[in-house]
């Protein structure tokens, strides 16, 4: 047992549901007790999703505990099949169902005989993998299932497209700025003359997975999700993949170079002026290269920063800060413990120390020890920063509704470099302001002369009234106080008691 | 008087139980704040933790007095000793927070692996010197607010027994049960005081150490419709006398509640009718917005019957009352009041659907096109995108809705989508989906 208040990565089934519900016309059925369908709330609230989340629960209750699920799961699957006619139904085990040790695979086999849709059981162990690992595995599982089915039916399309083309693997629901990143990647590939074959799983259709093998290569923008699928396609269908995250100027260029190598390997005749494109974009389209040379950025030189997040974003961010902006990254860390070796290798030479942990108190202790000028982390680090009065830019999941902006905010590609530069610059106290604060010791040295609006009310507060007033949250207390005093004045009441307060609320809504 | 009416005319249905609601462990969110010297330890898995962390949002960052005892593979396969593990964690909690009580919340997992929390608690309690209360608030048996019911039912056993020396009062002791913010509890106390009824205690009180005295001569009355287990425990274990009244939600409910309590103590309330009338008059601006509008309750927090009854009083038409669980005995007075209210307002009786099926409900909402659907957050945005006004049901559990004083707050919530849409009404984009599926 472990005493825990907060966690960075969610339980395994969340990863499975994120992947399944990102596909079009795929329905997930959780084998779970009442209340475990909290995923639907997150998707509907955080992503402001307009459609009903295609996830239902086959409820595990007392009866199931006593007698087993029996027909229940099969019935729920076949019913969903009739109601919504999905292409694929993914039966998703949860922590509860994995202890029950029912033979879910058997249910799946029976249900797939009776339903028109395909049915699979998500193969994830709740006690061994987290949300991200489960998502990676489920994506691979669905792709493998669909591709193999297509091959069996002789409809698998292995003939490559005439023009170079790519699949993007790993864009999915509730991902950190994934929608914006996807748009940016499409633009980048389009600029390079590469067409998009399939984007999986977000908005993808199961029926189209048979076309995956038409692409010349796969692009896996995030380390956490998509690599397993890319490896499967590489091993079985010799499809190469690019695993360099195009985040920051240097890595975007590296990613493009890798893409061009892969394409030239497949067809040496293709005209591909990579270096000219990179140079053009770096110097004139992206503002980040110029920004790092401008005098603004000089003030950031040597300032201390701490980076923490998932492996992809934390590693990329560390390199951007150190290599592209001259900022001193005192500590870089990730909660992806399963990928610790890769992370260490990526940030080697770009930071003073590495922290691998999923315990937020360790991160908080480290930050308060280092006292950086800015933090780049998750929502948790933002709150740690608030407590310590250190600014924080959010660069990675776990996310919050604020991390689903309506405006265009990619982290990848050349537009991404601009966004990151803004984020970094705005997180540090602005240069000139910083100097002035140092010289004069504060923003406003004159003591403000304030006038309380309710001083001349002529009524006093009884101790119980005052105590009650103190219970009212700070941000409305002033309003309640003023309204109550007004109410009292109008009725010539001199002492405000609790009763008067309640009466005021009833009459004027104070 | 309302008790004599039968409930035969109300129709009760039961569907599949495939509906969305919060897990009952969410009760720690408000109970740890209510009981100031408590610590809530939820013994469960990452799934429970993830739910709490996301459902409680910002509160998690305020160093809450609750935590997860996260079960790992070794706990499930009994390689680790439950008792030793829990002792280690509870000692850690004692050292860091020193609470007056630790509440263990049992979850689905502890049920399935049959962890004997009730057996371990007394032993550990004597060993570490802090009371340990066990509540099995799991999703196998309960929905959302019923979590509070299990915790309060467990706390009944910890209430001291009433001493007979207190019998000098005008009427027998009255203890109210149900967790309310202190402000609202005060308001209800004062409401009863106007009629010379003294509330001698609340379950829960704002400190564990101040739990009310209970016994044979104590009358108890519930303030929330989901407290049926607590009521049963009070009657059976502490021999308390239960006053079965409608719940003090809305001015009509509050009046009926006070009337019922008064009648039990042989008191004739003075000026109650005028007070109710005055409240209704003060609500007139909101009433104009809701009159004649229709409502559909999808059902997830057990407040549905009381809210529906109040909204019918306000002049609304209720198509369906979905509810997770319907205790017809505990809610008898409330159901009777619902029926008389319908007759009084001359509207058809709504259908009451226990353990609803959300999929079917959405089909019915599509057919009926209600003016307002009261629903969980999982369905709110999708329904809005299809042009159906929604109000998140969860807000009713966290807002102050009890007593005369707070009737306005209920209508404030109910009318919010209606007012918002008045503001946006003429813009012409209420349907915001591409193809309906």
PDB file of C-alpha atoms in Angstrom, chain B residues 126-254:
ATOM      1  CA  UNK B 126      -6.658   0.609  20.341  1.00  0.00           C
ATOM      2  CA  UNK B 127      -3.137   0.258  19.064  1.00  0.00           C
ATOM      3  CA  UNK B 128      -2.742   3.778  17.667  1.00  0.00           C
ATOM      4  CA  UNK B 129      -5.228   5.586  19.899  1.00  0.00           C
ATOM      5  CA  UNK B 130      -7.344   7.233  17.213  1.00  0.00           C
ATOM      6  CA  UNK B 131     -10.946   6.200  16.477  1.00  0.00           C
ATOM      7  CA  UNK B 132     -11.309   4.501  13.108  1.00  0.00           C
ATOM      8  CA  UNK B 133     -14.701   4.562  11.428  1.00  0.00           C
ATOM      9  CA  UNK B 134     -15.301   2.203   8.516  1.00  0.00           C
ATOM     10  CA  UNK B 135     -17.696   3.053   5.688  1.00  0.00           C
ATOM     11  CA  UNK B 136     -18.121   0.876   2.645  1.00  0.00           C
ATOM     12  CA  UNK B 137     -18.875   3.511   0.048  1.00  0.00           C
ATOM     13  CA  UNK B 138     -18.317   1.470  -3.074  1.00  0.00           C
ATOM     14  CA  UNK B 139     -19.671   1.521  -6.609  1.00  0.00           C
ATOM     15  CA  UNK B 140     -20.842  -2.078  -6.377  1.00  0.00           C
ATOM     16  CA  UNK B 141     -23.634  -1.131  -4.010  1.00  0.00           C
ATOM     17  CA  UNK B 142     -24.155   2.607  -4.022  1.00  0.00           C
ATOM     18  CA  UNK B 143     -24.421   5.736  -6.133  1.00  0.00           C
ATOM     19  CA  UNK B 144     -22.887   9.161  -5.515  1.00  0.00           C
ATOM     20  CA  UNK B 145     -24.543  10.794  -2.471  1.00  0.00           C
ATOM     21  CA  UNK B 146     -25.261   7.425  -0.898  1.00  0.00           C
ATOM     22  CA  UNK B 147     -21.597   7.546   0.050  1.00  0.00           C
ATOM     23  CA  UNK B 148     -22.447  10.117   2.696  1.00  0.00           C
ATOM     24  CA  UNK B 149     -25.198   7.807   3.891  1.00  0.00           C
ATOM     25  CA  UNK B 150     -22.733   4.972   4.526  1.00  0.00           C
ATOM     26  CA  UNK B 151     -20.343   7.262   6.399  1.00  0.00           C
ATOM     27  CA  UNK B 152     -23.056   8.756   8.600  1.00  0.00           C
ATOM     28  CA  UNK B 153     -24.551   5.331   9.274  1.00  0.00           C
ATOM     29  CA  UNK B 154     -21.125   4.219  10.480  1.00  0.00           C
ATOM     30  CA  UNK B 155     -20.799   7.309  12.664  1.00  0.00           C
ATOM     31  CA  UNK B 156     -24.112   6.624  14.413  1.00  0.00           C
ATOM     32  CA  UNK B 157     -22.367   3.874  16.360  1.00  0.00           C
ATOM     33  CA  UNK B 158     -19.870   6.416  17.686  1.00  0.00           C
ATOM     34  CA  UNK B 159     -22.452   8.838  19.033  1.00  0.00           C
ATOM     35  CA  UNK B 160     -22.580   8.970  22.830  1.00  0.00           C
ATOM     36  CA  UNK B 161     -25.754   7.727  24.515  1.00  0.00           C
ATOM     37  CA  UNK B 162     -28.152  10.340  25.775  1.00  0.00           C
ATOM     38  CA  UNK B 163     -28.106  10.857  29.508  1.00  0.00           C
ATOM     39  CA  UNK B 164     -31.551  11.077  31.110  1.00  0.00           C
ATOM     40  CA  UNK B 165     -30.738  14.189  33.119  1.00  0.00           C
ATOM     41  CA  UNK B 166     -31.426  16.305  30.058  1.00  0.00           C
ATOM     42  CA  UNK B 167     -35.148  15.759  30.319  1.00  0.00           C
ATOM     43  CA  UNK B 168     -35.873  19.251  31.573  1.00  0.00           C
ATOM     44  CA  UNK B 169     -36.612  20.699  28.144  1.00  0.00           C
ATOM     45  CA  UNK B 170     -39.896  21.766  26.586  1.00  0.00           C
ATOM     46  CA  UNK B 171     -39.808  18.914  24.107  1.00  0.00           C
ATOM     47  CA  UNK B 172     -37.747  15.736  23.653  1.00  0.00           C
ATOM     48  CA  UNK B 173     -34.298  16.060  22.074  1.00  0.00           C
ATOM     49  CA  UNK B 174     -34.222  16.575  18.337  1.00  0.00           C
ATOM     50  CA  UNK B 175     -31.174  15.572  16.312  1.00  0.00           C
ATOM     51  CA  UNK B 176     -30.987  16.397  12.621  1.00  0.00           C
ATOM     52  CA  UNK B 177     -28.911  14.208  10.321  1.00  0.00           C
ATOM     53  CA  UNK B 178     -27.246  15.047   7.030  1.00  0.00           C
ATOM     54  CA  UNK B 179     -24.122  17.020   6.204  1.00  0.00           C
ATOM     55  CA  UNK B 180     -24.702  20.674   5.444  1.00  0.00           C
ATOM     56  CA  UNK B 181     -22.379  23.674   5.385  1.00  0.00           C
ATOM     57  CA  UNK B 182     -22.389  25.261   8.840  1.00  0.00           C
ATOM     58  CA  UNK B 183     -24.170  28.329   7.535  1.00  0.00           C
ATOM     59  CA  UNK B 184     -27.104  26.329   6.227  1.00  0.00           C
ATOM     60  CA  UNK B 185     -27.252  24.223   9.379  1.00  0.00           C
ATOM     61  CA  UNK B 186     -27.483  27.458  11.406  1.00  0.00           C
ATOM     62  CA  UNK B 187     -30.245  28.727   9.193  1.00  0.00           C
ATOM     63  CA  UNK B 188     -32.295  25.577   9.740  1.00  0.00           C
ATOM     64  CA  UNK B 189     -31.635  25.724  13.492  1.00  0.00           C
ATOM     65  CA  UNK B 190     -32.956  29.251  13.577  1.00  0.00           C
ATOM     66  CA  UNK B 191     -35.941  28.392  11.433  1.00  0.00           C
ATOM     67  CA  UNK B 192     -36.980  25.798  14.000  1.00  0.00           C
ATOM     68  CA  UNK B 193     -36.168  28.118  16.882  1.00  0.00           C
ATOM     69  CA  UNK B 194     -38.841  30.535  15.673  1.00  0.00           C
ATOM     70  CA  UNK B 195     -41.297  27.819  16.594  1.00  0.00           C
ATOM     71  CA  UNK B 196     -39.630  27.082  19.923  1.00  0.00           C
ATOM     72  CA  UNK B 197     -38.006  23.918  18.683  1.00  0.00           C
ATOM     73  CA  UNK B 198     -34.472  23.489  19.911  1.00  0.00           C
ATOM     74  CA  UNK B 199     -32.110  21.359  17.842  1.00  0.00           C
ATOM     75  CA  UNK B 200     -29.924  19.512  20.291  1.00  0.00           C
ATOM     76  CA  UNK B 201     -27.392  18.269  17.774  1.00  0.00           C
ATOM     77  CA  UNK B 202     -26.423  17.424  14.228  1.00  0.00           C
ATOM     78  CA  UNK B 203     -25.031  14.291  12.690  1.00  0.00           C
ATOM     79  CA  UNK B 204     -22.378  15.072  11.547  1.00  0.00           C
ATOM     80  CA  UNK B 205     -21.331  17.990  13.687  1.00  0.00           C
ATOM     81  CA  UNK B 206     -18.485  20.139  12.474  1.00  0.00           C
ATOM     82  CA  UNK B 207     -16.125  18.346  14.814  1.00  0.00           C
ATOM     83  CA  UNK B 208     -16.004  14.600  15.333  1.00  0.00           C
ATOM     84  CA  UNK B 209     -15.568  15.161  19.051  1.00  0.00           C
ATOM     85  CA  UNK B 210     -18.957  16.931  19.187  1.00  0.00           C
ATOM     86  CA  UNK B 211     -21.107  14.082  17.843  1.00  0.00           C
ATOM     87  CA  UNK B 212     -24.683  14.367  19.175  1.00  0.00           C
ATOM     88  CA  UNK B 213     -26.108  12.336  22.037  1.00  0.00           C
ATOM     89  CA  UNK B 214     -28.535   9.656  20.880  1.00  0.00           C
ATOM     90  CA  UNK B 215     -30.963   7.369  22.658  1.00  0.00           C
ATOM     91  CA  UNK B 216     -34.486   6.105  23.080  1.00  0.00           C
ATOM     92  CA  UNK B 217     -35.977   9.511  23.814  1.00  0.00           C
ATOM     93  CA  UNK B 218     -34.302  11.273  20.937  1.00  0.00           C
ATOM     94  CA  UNK B 219     -36.244  12.229  17.854  1.00  0.00           C
ATOM     95  CA  UNK B 220     -34.285  12.336  14.615  1.00  0.00           C
ATOM     96  CA  UNK B 221     -35.121  13.902  11.284  1.00  0.00           C
ATOM     97  CA  UNK B 222     -33.295  13.755   7.958  1.00  0.00           C
ATOM     98  CA  UNK B 223     -32.579  16.759   5.802  1.00  0.00           C
ATOM     99  CA  UNK B 224     -31.554  14.925   2.636  1.00  0.00           C
ATOM    100  CA  UNK B 225     -33.382  12.227   0.697  1.00  0.00           C
ATOM    101  CA  UNK B 226     -30.403   9.888   0.347  1.00  0.00           C
ATOM    102  CA  UNK B 227     -29.940   9.103   4.035  1.00  0.00           C
ATOM    103  CA  UNK B 228     -32.036   5.965   4.353  1.00  0.00           C
ATOM    104  CA  UNK B 229     -29.341   3.723   5.834  1.00  0.00           C
ATOM    105  CA  UNK B 230     -28.506   6.358   8.425  1.00  0.00           C
ATOM    106  CA  UNK B 231     -32.186   6.586   9.311  1.00  0.00           C
ATOM    107  CA  UNK B 232     -32.467   2.818   9.659  1.00  0.00           C
ATOM    108  CA  UNK B 233     -29.338   2.646  11.796  1.00  0.00           C
ATOM    109  CA  UNK B 234     -30.572   5.433  14.057  1.00  0.00           C
ATOM    110  CA  UNK B 235     -33.840   3.626  14.618  1.00  0.00           C
ATOM    111  CA  UNK B 236     -32.545   0.091  14.993  1.00  0.00           C
ATOM    112  CA  UNK B 237     -29.262   0.611  16.782  1.00  0.00           C
ATOM    113  CA  UNK B 238     -29.897   3.722  18.842  1.00  0.00           C
ATOM    114  CA  UNK B 239     -33.658   3.299  19.236  1.00  0.00           C
ATOM    115  CA  UNK B 240     -34.226   6.864  18.059  1.00  0.00           C
ATOM    116  CA  UNK B 241     -37.642   7.907  16.810  1.00  0.00           C
ATOM    117  CA  UNK B 242     -37.623   8.940  13.175  1.00  0.00           C
ATOM    118  CA  UNK B 243     -39.718  11.864  12.028  1.00  0.00           C
ATOM    119  CA  UNK B 244     -40.615  11.062   8.428  1.00  0.00           C
ATOM    120  CA  UNK B 245     -41.058  14.417   6.738  1.00  0.00           C
ATOM    121  CA  UNK B 246     -40.552  15.914   3.305  1.00  0.00           C
ATOM    122  CA  UNK B 247     -37.106  17.444   2.963  1.00  0.00           C
ATOM    123  CA  UNK B 248     -36.467  21.161   3.535  1.00  0.00           C
ATOM    124  CA  UNK B 249     -35.718  21.892  -0.112  1.00  0.00           C
ATOM    125  CA  UNK B 250     -37.696  24.790  -1.539  1.00  0.00           C
ATOM    126  CA  UNK B 251     -40.111  26.917   0.500  1.00  0.00           C
ATOM    127  CA  UNK B 252     -42.868  24.313   0.165  1.00  0.00           C
ATOM    128  CA  UNK B 253     -40.587  21.543   1.375  1.00  0.00           C
ATOM    129  CA  UNK B 254     -39.207  23.636   4.225  1.00  0.00           C
TER     130      UNK B 254
END
